[in-house]
Amino acid sequence: MLNVNNSYSSKKNKILLGFAIILSLILCGELAIRAYSFNLEALANSTGQYLPDFSNRFDKIRTGIEYLFLNIIYIVWLTINKNKKRDVTFIKILKNSSFFLLIAFISYPITTDINLYVHYGLMDLNGINPFINPASAFTSKLSSFIVWKQTSTYGPISQLFFIFSAVFVAITPSFGIYVFKLICLLFHILNSYLIWGHLKNSPHKINVTIAYLLSPLLLYEQVTNAHLDVLISTILIILIICLKNHNYITASVAALIGFLIKTLPIIWLPLIFVYLIKQQRWKSLFSAICIFVAINFAAYLIALHTVEAWKSLLNPGVEGKLINSLYSVVRRLLDWKILNFSLSFQQTLFSIFKPIIFSIFIVSYLIILVKPYFKKNYSETNLSINIGWITLILFLFAAPWYCSWYSSVLLAVVALNIHAKRFVITSIVFCTTSTVSYYLLLNSRLGDVMTLVPTLAVILFWFVRDIQAQKKFVTK
């Protein structure tokens, strides 16, 4: 019976693999066509105004559908594969996954962020500080392909990778872009290897590693589109592994280094520090704070010389802008023609709702922050899962400008805490719906609902369960 089931599962895997290969090749071709047309439009664009990812909406929808089906195939694969073998090497996993990794690397980015990354690197090579001077202050071979013209929102450590990639622009701009894509691919492989190594005694090691390595979201956002979140995923994986190995200083330093890549990890540090206080790890806490001060002082001396430079890391360019978030849902509802609200009344109501939505994040953060004092057996594993929760809640309630690749970092927490079913389910639902809606239904009411409603339902379930758990604890 076992052989029959294995044979049946193998047949289904081959069918899924065939569809995945075909769709991957089609999507790769679509992105190549899009790159060609976008480059022509960018070179002909003398106004400097924003250029959409796709000039034809039908092309965008078709590409979004292809990406949607890749995610469906992936989810089906997750549900039917329960391989518990432990004797497969990472090299073999990598070899078997090489086709999809190569396709993700070859495919041209759909977003223009990578052009901005390399442009910032070129600014630095020419003696212009990108944290003080906006991208528009410098003209490069990539200027025609840049949408955002502001100062850099990425930290000094990110800037090192930008500079390295920018060196190769002298050969051709595409070469510089693909050098950065290669860096992202290597970090994605490193992330998968770290997960594989940490799960060495887990019966789910093989499946989790393959699932992470071949996740359509991760390949699309962190390799094809080469977003910096791949580096944040590396930081998060190292942080969680260090916490579980009781290496608190390294975990704290990892979070700080992450902040100097992209600002997100700054919200993790207070959680770690409060945990160290609760555990009375005074030496670790003092050492972490000293290193924190030293690294920030070095960043000040090297790149972030002014208050404005530090503020640049907070992404001031999106202030007041809404996309793909709960805030945009509320704004669309207020703008609904059936309600017939005047523009001034809409603005008044939105100014009331906005702090209410943000306060949900603040209250949630404070609850999670003090959890070590109210939960008797609060472990490093609990801390790592709560880092994931607070990151997810940040995306939901404190990110008016939300892009789908932000959520890709959550899958690192999922891979290292596969037993935490509520968090795993919530994160996968959120990641899948948000990324699909971003590329398929962006700037539509249906896209907002698709992104948020399923996850909000699970989040509410989480709050109810947490409140019940607190009541039981108080009763005892």
CSV table of C-alpha atoms in Angstrom, one decimal:
chain,number,residue,atom,x,y,z
A,1,MET,CA,0.0,0.0,0.0
A,2,LEU,CA,2.9,2.3,0.9
A,3,ASN,CA,4.5,1.8,-2.6
A,4,VAL,CA,1.2,2.5,-4.3
A,5,ASN,CA,0.7,5.7,-2.4
A,6,ASN,CA,4.3,6.8,-3.1
A,7,SER,CA,3.8,6.0,-6.8
A,8,TYR,CA,0.6,7.9,-6.9
A,9,SER,CA,2.2,10.9,-5.1
A,10,SER,CA,5.2,10.7,-7.6
A,11,LYS,CA,2.8,10.9,-10.6
A,12,LYS,CA,1.1,14.0,-9.1
A,13,ASN,CA,4.5,15.6,-8.4
A,14,LYS,CA,5.6,15.0,-12.0
A,15,ILE,CA,2.4,16.6,-13.3
A,16,LEU,CA,2.8,19.6,-11.0
A,17,LEU,CA,6.4,19.9,-12.0
A,18,GLY,CA,5.5,19.9,-15.7
A,19,PHE,CA,3.0,22.7,-15.2
A,20,ALA,CA,5.4,24.6,-13.0
A,21,ILE,CA,8.1,24.4,-15.7
A,22,ILE,CA,5.8,25.5,-18.5
A,23,LEU,CA,4.4,28.4,-16.5
A,24,SER,CA,7.8,29.5,-15.3
A,25,LEU,CA,9.1,29.7,-18.9
A,26,ILE,CA,6.0,31.6,-20.0
A,27,LEU,CA,6.4,34.1,-17.2
A,28,CYS,CA,10.0,34.5,-17.9
A,29,GLY,CA,9.1,35.3,-21.5
A,30,GLU,CA,6.5,37.7,-20.4
A,31,LEU,CA,9.0,39.6,-18.2
A,32,ALA,CA,11.5,39.7,-21.1
A,33,ILE,CA,8.8,41.3,-23.4
A,34,ARG,CA,7.8,43.7,-20.6
A,35,ALA,CA,11.5,44.6,-20.1
A,36,TYR,CA,12.0,45.4,-23.8
A,37,SER,CA,8.9,47.6,-24.0
A,38,PHE,CA,9.6,49.3,-20.7
A,39,ASN,CA,13.1,50.1,-21.7
A,40,LEU,CA,11.9,51.7,-25.0
A,41,GLU,CA,9.3,53.7,-23.1
A,42,ALA,CA,11.8,54.8,-20.4
A,43,LEU,CA,14.4,56.0,-23.0
A,44,ALA,CA,11.7,57.9,-24.8
A,45,ASN,CA,10.3,59.5,-21.6
A,46,SER,CA,11.5,63.0,-21.5
A,47,THR,CA,9.0,64.2,-18.9
A,48,GLY,CA,10.5,62.3,-16.0
A,49,GLN,CA,7.0,61.3,-15.0
A,50,TYR,CA,6.1,57.9,-13.5
A,51,LEU,CA,5.9,55.0,-16.0
A,52,PRO,CA,3.6,52.1,-15.1
A,53,ASP,CA,5.0,48.6,-14.9
A,54,PHE,CA,2.9,47.6,-17.9
A,55,SER,CA,1.6,50.0,-20.6
A,56,ASN,CA,-1.2,47.6,-21.4
A,57,ARG,CA,-3.5,46.6,-18.5
A,58,PHE,CA,-4.3,43.2,-20.3
A,59,ASP,CA,-0.6,42.3,-20.2
A,60,LYS,CA,-0.4,43.0,-16.5
A,61,ILE,CA,-3.5,40.9,-15.8
A,62,ARG,CA,-2.2,38.0,-17.9
A,63,THR,CA,1.1,38.0,-16.1
A,64,GLY,CA,-0.7,38.2,-12.8
A,65,ILE,CA,-2.7,35.2,-13.7
A,66,GLU,CA,0.4,33.2,-14.6
A,67,TYR,CA,1.9,34.1,-11.3
A,68,LEU,CA,-1.3,33.2,-9.5
A,69,PHE,CA,-1.3,29.7,-11.0
A,70,LEU,CA,2.3,29.2,-10.0
A,71,ASN,CA,1.3,29.9,-6.4
A,72,ILE,CA,-1.6,27.5,-6.7
A,73,ILE,CA,0.7,24.7,-8.0
A,74,TYR,CA,3.0,25.5,-5.1
A,75,ILE,CA,0.3,25.3,-2.5
A,76,VAL,CA,-1.0,22.0,-4.0
A,77,TRP,CA,2.6,20.6,-3.8
A,78,LEU,CA,2.8,21.7,-0.1
A,79,THR,CA,-0.4,19.8,0.7
A,80,ILE,CA,0.5,16.4,-0.9
A,81,ASN,CA,4.2,16.1,0.0
A,82,LYS,CA,5.0,14.7,3.4
A,83,ASN,CA,8.5,13.3,2.9
A,84,LYS,CA,10.2,12.6,6.2
A,85,LYS,CA,13.6,11.5,4.8
A,86,ARG,CA,16.6,13.0,6.5
A,87,ASP,CA,19.4,11.6,4.4
A,88,VAL,CA,19.2,14.1,1.5
A,89,THR,CA,22.0,16.6,1.3
A,90,PHE,CA,21.5,20.3,0.7
A,91,ILE,CA,23.7,20.0,-2.5
A,92,LYS,CA,21.2,17.5,-3.9
A,93,ILE,CA,18.3,19.8,-3.0
A,94,LEU,CA,20.0,22.6,-4.7
A,95,LYS,CA,20.8,20.6,-7.8
A,96,ASN,CA,17.2,19.5,-8.1
A,97,SER,CA,16.0,23.1,-7.7
A,98,SER,CA,18.5,24.6,-10.1
A,99,PHE,CA,16.1,25.0,-13.0
A,100,PHE,CA,13.7,27.3,-11.1
A,101,LEU,CA,16.5,29.2,-9.4
A,102,LEU,CA,18.0,29.8,-12.9
A,103,ILE,CA,14.7,30.9,-14.3
A,104,ALA,CA,14.2,33.3,-11.4
A,105,PHE,CA,17.7,34.7,-11.9
A,106,ILE,CA,17.3,35.1,-15.7
A,107,SER,CA,13.9,36.8,-15.6
A,108,TYR,CA,14.0,40.5,-15.8
A,109,PRO,CA,12.7,42.5,-12.8
A,110,ILE,CA,9.2,43.7,-13.0
A,111,THR,CA,9.7,46.6,-10.5
A,112,THR,CA,12.2,49.4,-10.9
A,113,ASP,CA,13.6,49.3,-7.4
A,114,ILE,CA,16.7,47.5,-8.5
A,115,ASN,CA,17.5,50.4,-10.9
A,116,LEU,CA,17.3,52.8,-8.0
A,117,TYR,CA,19.6,50.5,-5.9
A,118,VAL,CA,22.3,50.6,-8.6
A,119,HIS,CA,21.8,54.3,-9.2
A,120,TYR,CA,22.4,55.0,-5.5
A,121,GLY,CA,25.6,53.0,-5.9
A,122,LEU,CA,26.7,55.1,-8.8
A,123,MET,CA,26.0,58.3,-6.8
A,124,ASP,CA,28.4,57.1,-4.1
A,125,LEU,CA,31.1,56.2,-6.7
A,126,ASN,CA,30.9,59.7,-7.9
A,127,GLY,CA,31.2,61.3,-4.5
A,128,ILE,CA,27.5,62.1,-3.9
A,129,ASN,CA,26.0,61.0,-0.6
A,130,PRO,CA,22.6,59.4,-1.5
A,131,PHE,CA,21.3,59.9,2.1
A,132,ILE,CA,21.5,63.7,1.7
A,133,ASN,CA,21.1,64.2,-2.0
A,134,PRO,CA,18.0,62.9,-3.9
A,135,ALA,CA,18.4,60.5,-6.8
A,136,SER,CA,17.2,63.2,-9.1
A,137,ALA,CA,20.4,65.2,-8.2
A,138,PHE,CA,22.6,62.9,-10.2
A,139,THR,CA,22.2,61.7,-13.8
A,140,SER,CA,23.4,58.2,-14.7
A,141,LYS,CA,22.7,55.5,-17.4
A,142,LEU,CA,19.8,54.4,-15.2
A,143,SER,CA,18.1,57.7,-14.6
A,144,SER,CA,15.6,57.1,-17.3
A,145,PHE,CA,14.5,53.9,-15.6
A,146,ILE,CA,13.9,55.3,-12.1
A,147,VAL,CA,10.5,56.1,-10.7
A,148,TRP,CA,11.4,57.3,-7.2
A,149,LYS,CA,13.7,60.4,-7.2
A,150,GLN,CA,14.1,60.8,-3.4
A,151,THR,CA,17.1,60.3,-1.1
A,152,SER,CA,18.0,56.7,-0.2
A,153,THR,CA,15.8,54.9,2.3
A,154,TYR,CA,18.2,52.0,2.6
A,155,GLY,CA,21.0,51.8,5.2
A,156,PRO,CA,24.8,52.1,4.8
A,157,ILE,CA,25.2,48.3,4.7
A,158,SER,CA,22.8,48.1,1.7
A,159,GLN,CA,24.8,50.9,0.1
A,160,LEU,CA,27.9,48.6,0.0
A,161,PHE,CA,26.1,46.1,-2.2
A,162,PHE,CA,24.8,48.9,-4.4
A,163,ILE,CA,28.3,50.3,-4.9
A,164,PHE,CA,29.7,46.9,-5.8
A,165,SER,CA,26.9,46.3,-8.4
A,166,ALA,CA,27.3,49.9,-9.7
A,167,VAL,CA,31.0,49.2,-10.6
A,168,PHE,CA,29.8,46.9,-13.4
A,169,VAL,CA,27.4,49.5,-15.0
A,170,ALA,CA,30.5,50.8,-16.8
A,171,ILE,CA,30.3,47.7,-19.0
A,172,THR,CA,26.5,47.9,-19.4
A,173,PRO,CA,23.6,48.9,-17.1
A,174,SER,CA,22.1,45.4,-17.4
A,175,PHE,CA,25.3,43.9,-16.2
A,176,GLY,CA,25.2,46.0,-13.0
A,177,ILE,CA,21.6,44.9,-12.5
A,178,TYR,CA,22.4,41.2,-12.9
A,179,VAL,CA,25.3,41.4,-10.6
A,180,PHE,CA,22.9,42.6,-7.9
A,181,LYS,CA,20.5,39.9,-8.8
A,182,LEU,CA,23.3,37.4,-8.4
A,183,ILE,CA,24.0,38.7,-4.9
A,184,CYS,CA,20.3,38.2,-4.1
A,185,LEU,CA,20.3,34.7,-5.5
A,186,LEU,CA,23.3,33.8,-3.4
A,187,PHE,CA,21.7,35.2,-0.3
A,188,HIS,CA,18.5,33.3,-1.0
A,189,ILE,CA,20.5,30.0,-1.3
A,190,LEU,CA,22.3,30.9,1.9
A,191,ASN,CA,19.0,31.5,3.7
A,192,SER,CA,17.7,28.1,2.6
A,193,TYR,CA,21.0,26.5,3.7
A,194,LEU,CA,20.7,28.1,7.2
A,195,ILE,CA,17.2,26.8,7.5
A,196,TRP,CA,18.2,23.3,6.4
A,197,GLY,CA,21.1,23.3,8.9
A,198,HIS,CA,18.9,24.5,11.8
A,199,LEU,CA,16.2,21.9,11.1
A,200,LYS,CA,18.8,19.0,11.0
A,201,ASN,CA,16.8,16.9,13.6
A,202,SER,CA,13.4,17.8,12.3
A,203,PRO,CA,11.3,15.3,10.3
A,204,HIS,CA,10.2,18.2,8.1
A,205,LYS,CA,13.7,19.4,7.3
A,206,ILE,CA,13.6,18.4,3.6
A,207,ASN,CA,10.1,19.6,2.8
A,208,VAL,CA,10.6,22.9,4.6
A,209,THR,CA,13.9,23.6,2.9
A,210,ILE,CA,12.6,22.8,-0.5
A,211,ALA,CA,9.4,24.8,0.2
A,212,TYR,CA,11.5,27.9,1.2
A,213,LEU,CA,14.0,27.5,-1.7
A,214,LEU,CA,11.3,27.2,-4.3
A,215,SER,CA,8.6,29.5,-2.9
A,216,PRO,CA,7.2,31.5,-5.8
A,217,LEU,CA,6.9,34.6,-3.6
A,218,LEU,CA,10.6,34.4,-2.6
A,219,LEU,CA,11.9,33.6,-6.0
A,220,TYR,CA,9.7,36.3,-7.6
A,221,GLU,CA,10.3,39.1,-5.1
A,222,GLN,CA,13.8,38.3,-3.7
A,223,VAL,CA,15.5,36.9,-6.8
A,224,THR,CA,13.6,38.0,-10.0
A,225,ASN,CA,12.8,41.5,-8.6
A,226,ALA,CA,15.9,41.5,-6.4
A,227,HIS,CA,14.4,43.3,-3.4
A,228,LEU,CA,16.5,44.0,-0.4
A,229,ASP,CA,14.1,41.9,1.8
A,230,VAL,CA,16.3,38.9,0.9
A,231,LEU,CA,19.0,40.4,3.1
A,232,ILE,CA,16.5,41.2,5.9
A,233,SER,CA,15.4,37.5,5.7
A,234,THR,CA,19.1,36.5,6.2
A,235,ILE,CA,19.2,38.8,9.3
A,236,LEU,CA,16.0,37.4,10.6
A,237,ILE,CA,17.1,33.8,10.2
A,238,ILE,CA,20.4,34.4,11.9
A,239,LEU,CA,18.6,36.3,14.7
A,240,ILE,CA,16.2,33.5,15.4
A,241,ILE,CA,18.8,30.8,15.2
A,242,CYS,CA,21.0,32.8,17.7
A,243,LEU,CA,18.1,33.3,20.0
A,244,LYS,CA,17.3,29.6,20.1
A,245,ASN,CA,21.0,28.9,20.7
A,246,HIS,CA,21.0,31.4,23.6
A,247,ASN,CA,23.5,33.7,21.7
A,248,TYR,CA,21.7,36.9,22.7
A,249,ILE,CA,24.5,39.4,21.8
A,250,THR,CA,24.8,38.1,18.3
A,251,ALA,CA,21.0,38.2,17.9
A,252,SER,CA,20.9,41.8,19.1
A,253,VAL,CA,23.7,42.8,16.8
A,254,ALA,CA,22.0,41.0,13.9
A,255,ALA,CA,18.8,43.1,14.4
A,256,LEU,CA,20.9,46.3,14.5
A,257,ILE,CA,22.8,45.3,11.3
A,258,GLY,CA,19.4,44.6,9.7
A,259,PHE,CA,18.3,48.2,10.6
A,260,LEU,CA,21.3,49.5,8.7
A,261,ILE,CA,20.1,47.5,5.7
A,262,LYS,CA,16.4,48.4,5.9
A,263,THR,CA,14.5,50.0,8.8
A,264,LEU,CA,12.1,47.1,9.6
A,265,PRO,CA,14.4,45.3,12.2
A,266,ILE,CA,14.4,48.3,14.5
A,267,ILE,CA,11.0,47.0,15.9
A,268,TRP,CA,12.6,43.7,16.9
A,269,LEU,CA,15.2,45.2,19.2
A,270,PRO,CA,12.9,46.2,22.1
A,271,LEU,CA,11.4,42.7,22.1
A,272,ILE,CA,14.9,41.2,22.5
A,273,PHE,CA,15.9,43.8,25.1
A,274,VAL,CA,12.8,43.3,27.3
A,275,TYR,CA,13.4,39.5,27.1
A,276,LEU,CA,17.0,40.0,28.2
A,277,ILE,CA,15.8,42.1,31.1
A,278,LYS,CA,13.2,39.5,32.1
A,279,GLN,CA,15.9,36.8,32.0
A,280,GLN,CA,18.3,39.2,33.9
A,281,ARG,CA,20.9,38.8,31.2
A,282,TRP,CA,22.6,42.0,32.2
A,283,LYS,CA,25.9,41.4,30.6
A,284,SER,CA,24.4,40.4,27.3
A,285,LEU,CA,22.1,43.5,27.5
A,286,PHE,CA,24.9,45.9,28.3
A,287,SER,CA,27.2,44.4,25.6
A,288,ALA,CA,24.4,44.7,23.0
A,289,ILE,CA,23.7,48.3,23.9
A,290,CYS,CA,27.4,49.2,23.7
A,291,ILE,CA,27.7,47.6,20.3
A,292,PHE,CA,24.5,49.3,19.3
A,293,VAL,CA,25.9,52.7,20.1
A,294,ALA,CA,29.3,51.9,18.5
A,295,ILE,CA,27.8,50.8,15.2
A,296,ASN,CA,25.4,53.7,15.0
A,297,PHE,CA,28.3,56.1,15.7
A,298,ALA,CA,30.3,54.5,12.9
A,299,ALA,CA,27.3,54.9,10.6
A,300,TYR,CA,27.1,58.5,11.6
A,301,LEU,CA,30.8,59.1,10.8
A,302,ILE,CA,30.7,57.2,7.5
A,303,ALA,CA,27.4,58.1,5.8
A,304,LEU,CA,24.7,59.4,8.0
A,305,HIS,CA,26.2,62.8,8.9
A,306,THR,CA,23.0,64.8,9.5
A,307,VAL,CA,19.5,64.4,11.1
A,308,GLU,CA,18.1,64.6,7.5
A,309,ALA,CA,20.2,61.6,6.5
A,310,TRP,CA,18.8,59.5,9.3
A,311,LYS,CA,15.3,60.7,8.5
A,312,SER,CA,15.8,59.5,4.9
A,313,LEU,CA,15.9,55.9,6.2
A,314,LEU,CA,12.2,56.3,7.3
A,315,ASN,CA,11.1,56.6,3.7
A,316,PRO,CA,9.6,60.2,3.8
A,317,GLY,CA,8.7,59.9,0.1
A,318,VAL,CA,5.6,57.7,0.8
A,319,GLU,CA,4.3,60.0,3.6
A,320,GLY,CA,0.6,60.6,3.0
A,321,LYS,CA,0.4,58.0,0.2
A,322,LEU,CA,-1.8,54.8,0.3
A,323,ILE,CA,-1.5,51.5,-1.5
A,324,ASN,CA,-2.7,48.0,-0.9
A,325,SER,CA,-3.4,48.5,2.8
A,326,LEU,CA,-6.2,48.7,5.4
A,327,TYR,CA,-5.8,52.5,5.1
A,328,SER,CA,-6.5,52.4,1.4
A,329,VAL,CA,-9.5,50.2,2.0
A,330,VAL,CA,-10.9,52.8,4.4
A,331,ARG,CA,-10.1,55.5,1.9
A,332,ARG,CA,-11.9,53.7,-0.9
A,333,LEU,CA,-14.9,53.1,1.2
A,334,LEU,CA,-15.2,56.8,2.1
A,335,ASP,CA,-14.8,57.6,-1.5
A,336,TRP,CA,-17.6,55.3,-2.5
A,337,LYS,CA,-20.1,57.1,-4.7
A,338,ILE,CA,-23.1,55.5,-3.0
A,339,LEU,CA,-22.1,57.2,0.3
A,340,ASN,CA,-21.8,60.6,-1.6
A,341,PHE,CA,-19.6,62.2,1.0
A,342,SER,CA,-18.0,65.5,0.2
A,343,LEU,CA,-14.2,65.6,-0.2
A,344,SER,CA,-13.7,67.6,3.0
A,345,PHE,CA,-15.9,65.2,5.0
A,346,GLN,CA,-14.0,62.3,3.6
A,347,GLN,CA,-10.8,63.8,4.7
A,348,THR,CA,-12.2,64.5,8.2
A,349,LEU,CA,-13.4,60.9,8.6
A,350,PHE,CA,-10.1,59.5,7.3
A,351,SER,CA,-8.2,61.7,9.8
A,352,ILE,CA,-10.2,60.1,12.5
A,353,PHE,CA,-9.9,56.5,11.3
A,354,LYS,CA,-6.1,56.7,10.6
A,355,PRO,CA,-4.9,57.0,14.2
A,356,ILE,CA,-7.4,54.4,15.3
A,357,ILE,CA,-6.0,51.9,12.8
A,358,PHE,CA,-2.4,52.8,13.9
A,359,SER,CA,-3.3,52.4,17.6
A,360,ILE,CA,-4.1,48.8,17.0
A,361,PHE,CA,-0.5,48.2,16.1
A,362,ILE,CA,0.7,50.2,19.1
A,363,VAL,CA,-1.5,48.2,21.5
A,364,SER,CA,-0.5,44.9,19.9
A,365,TYR,CA,3.1,45.9,20.2
A,366,LEU,CA,2.8,46.7,23.9
A,367,ILE,CA,1.0,43.5,24.6
A,368,ILE,CA,3.7,41.4,22.9
A,369,LEU,CA,6.4,43.5,24.5
A,370,VAL,CA,5.3,42.7,28.0
A,371,LYS,CA,4.4,39.1,27.3
A,372,PRO,CA,7.6,37.7,29.0
A,373,TYR,CA,6.3,39.0,32.3
A,374,PHE,CA,2.9,37.4,32.0
A,375,LYS,CA,3.7,34.0,30.5
A,376,LYS,CA,5.4,31.6,32.8
A,377,ASN,CA,7.2,29.5,30.3
A,378,TYR,CA,8.1,32.2,27.8
A,379,SER,CA,11.0,30.8,25.7
A,380,GLU,CA,13.2,32.0,22.9
A,381,THR,CA,10.9,30.1,20.5
A,382,ASN,CA,8.0,32.2,21.8
A,383,LEU,CA,10.1,35.3,21.3
A,384,SER,CA,10.9,34.4,17.7
A,385,ILE,CA,7.3,33.7,16.8
A,386,ASN,CA,6.2,37.0,18.4
A,387,ILE,CA,8.8,38.8,16.3
A,388,GLY,CA,7.0,37.3,13.3
A,389,TRP,CA,3.6,38.3,14.7
A,390,ILE,CA,4.6,41.9,15.4
A,391,THR,CA,6.1,42.2,11.9
A,392,LEU,CA,2.8,40.9,10.4
A,393,ILE,CA,0.7,43.3,12.5
A,394,LEU,CA,3.0,46.1,11.4
A,395,PHE,CA,2.2,45.4,7.8
A,396,LEU,CA,-1.5,45.2,8.5
A,397,PHE,CA,-2.0,48.2,10.8
A,398,ALA,CA,1.0,50.5,10.5
A,399,ALA,CA,1.9,50.5,6.8
A,400,PRO,CA,-0.4,52.8,4.7
A,401,TRP,CA,2.1,52.2,1.8
A,402,TYR,CA,2.4,48.4,1.6
A,403,CYS,CA,4.2,46.5,-1.1
A,404,SER,CA,3.8,42.7,-1.5
A,405,TRP,CA,7.5,41.9,-1.2
A,406,TYR,CA,7.5,43.3,2.4
A,407,SER,CA,5.8,40.1,3.6
A,408,SER,CA,8.4,37.8,2.1
A,409,VAL,CA,10.4,38.1,5.4
A,410,LEU,CA,7.6,36.3,7.3
A,411,LEU,CA,8.4,33.1,5.5
A,412,ALA,CA,11.7,32.9,7.3
A,413,VAL,CA,9.9,32.9,10.6
A,414,VAL,CA,7.5,30.3,9.2
A,415,ALA,CA,10.3,28.0,8.1
A,416,LEU,CA,12.0,28.1,11.5
A,417,ASN,CA,8.8,27.7,13.5
A,418,ILE,CA,6.7,25.3,11.4
A,419,HIS,CA,5.0,24.0,14.6
A,420,ALA,CA,3.4,27.3,15.3
A,421,LYS,CA,0.3,26.6,13.2
A,422,ARG,CA,-1.6,29.8,13.7
A,423,PHE,CA,1.3,31.9,12.7
A,424,VAL,CA,2.2,29.6,9.8
A,425,ILE,CA,-1.4,29.6,8.4
A,426,THR,CA,-1.8,33.4,8.9
A,427,SER,CA,1.5,34.3,7.3
A,428,ILE,CA,1.1,32.0,4.2
A,429,VAL,CA,-2.5,33.3,3.7
A,430,PHE,CA,-1.3,36.9,4.0
A,431,CYS,CA,1.8,36.5,1.8
A,432,THR,CA,0.0,34.6,-0.9
A,433,THR,CA,-3.1,37.0,-1.1
A,434,SER,CA,-1.1,40.2,-0.8
A,435,THR,CA,1.5,39.3,-3.5
A,436,VAL,CA,-1.1,37.9,-6.0
A,437,SER,CA,-3.4,40.9,-5.5
A,438,TYR,CA,-0.5,43.3,-5.9
A,439,TYR,CA,0.4,42.0,-9.3
A,440,LEU,CA,-3.2,41.1,-10.4
A,441,LEU,CA,-5.5,43.6,-8.8
A,442,LEU,CA,-3.4,46.5,-7.7
A,443,ASN,CA,-5.2,49.8,-7.1
A,444,SER,CA,-8.6,48.1,-7.1
A,445,ARG,CA,-11.1,47.7,-4.3
A,446,LEU,CA,-11.2,43.9,-4.9
A,447,GLY,CA,-7.4,43.9,-4.5
A,448,ASP,CA,-7.5,45.6,-1.2
A,449,VAL,CA,-10.2,43.1,0.1
A,450,MET,CA,-8.3,40.1,-1.2
A,451,THR,CA,-5.2,41.2,0.6
A,452,LEU,CA,-6.7,42.0,3.9
A,453,VAL,CA,-10.0,40.2,4.7
A,454,PRO,CA,-8.7,36.6,5.1
A,455,THR,CA,-5.8,37.7,7.2
A,456,LEU,CA,-7.8,40.0,9.4
A,457,ALA,CA,-10.1,37.1,10.2
A,458,VAL,CA,-7.2,35.0,11.3
A,459,ILE,CA,-5.7,37.9,13.3
A,460,LEU,CA,-9.0,38.4,15.1
A,461,PHE,CA,-9.0,34.7,15.9
A,462,TRP,CA,-5.5,35.1,17.2
A,463,PHE,CA,-6.5,37.9,19.5
A,464,VAL,CA,-9.5,35.9,20.8
A,465,ARG,CA,-7.3,32.9,21.6
A,466,ASP,CA,-4.7,35.1,23.3
A,467,ILE,CA,-7.3,36.8,25.5
A,468,GLN,CA,-8.7,33.4,26.5
A,469,ALA,CA,-5.2,32.2,27.3
A,470,GLN,CA,-4.6,35.3,29.5
A,471,LYS,CA,-7.9,34.7,31.3
A,472,LYS,CA,-6.9,31.1,32.0
A,473,PHE,CA,-3.6,32.3,33.3
A,474,VAL,CA,-5.2,34.9,35.6
A,475,THR,CA,-7.7,32.3,36.9
A,476,LYS,CA,-4.9,29.9,37.8
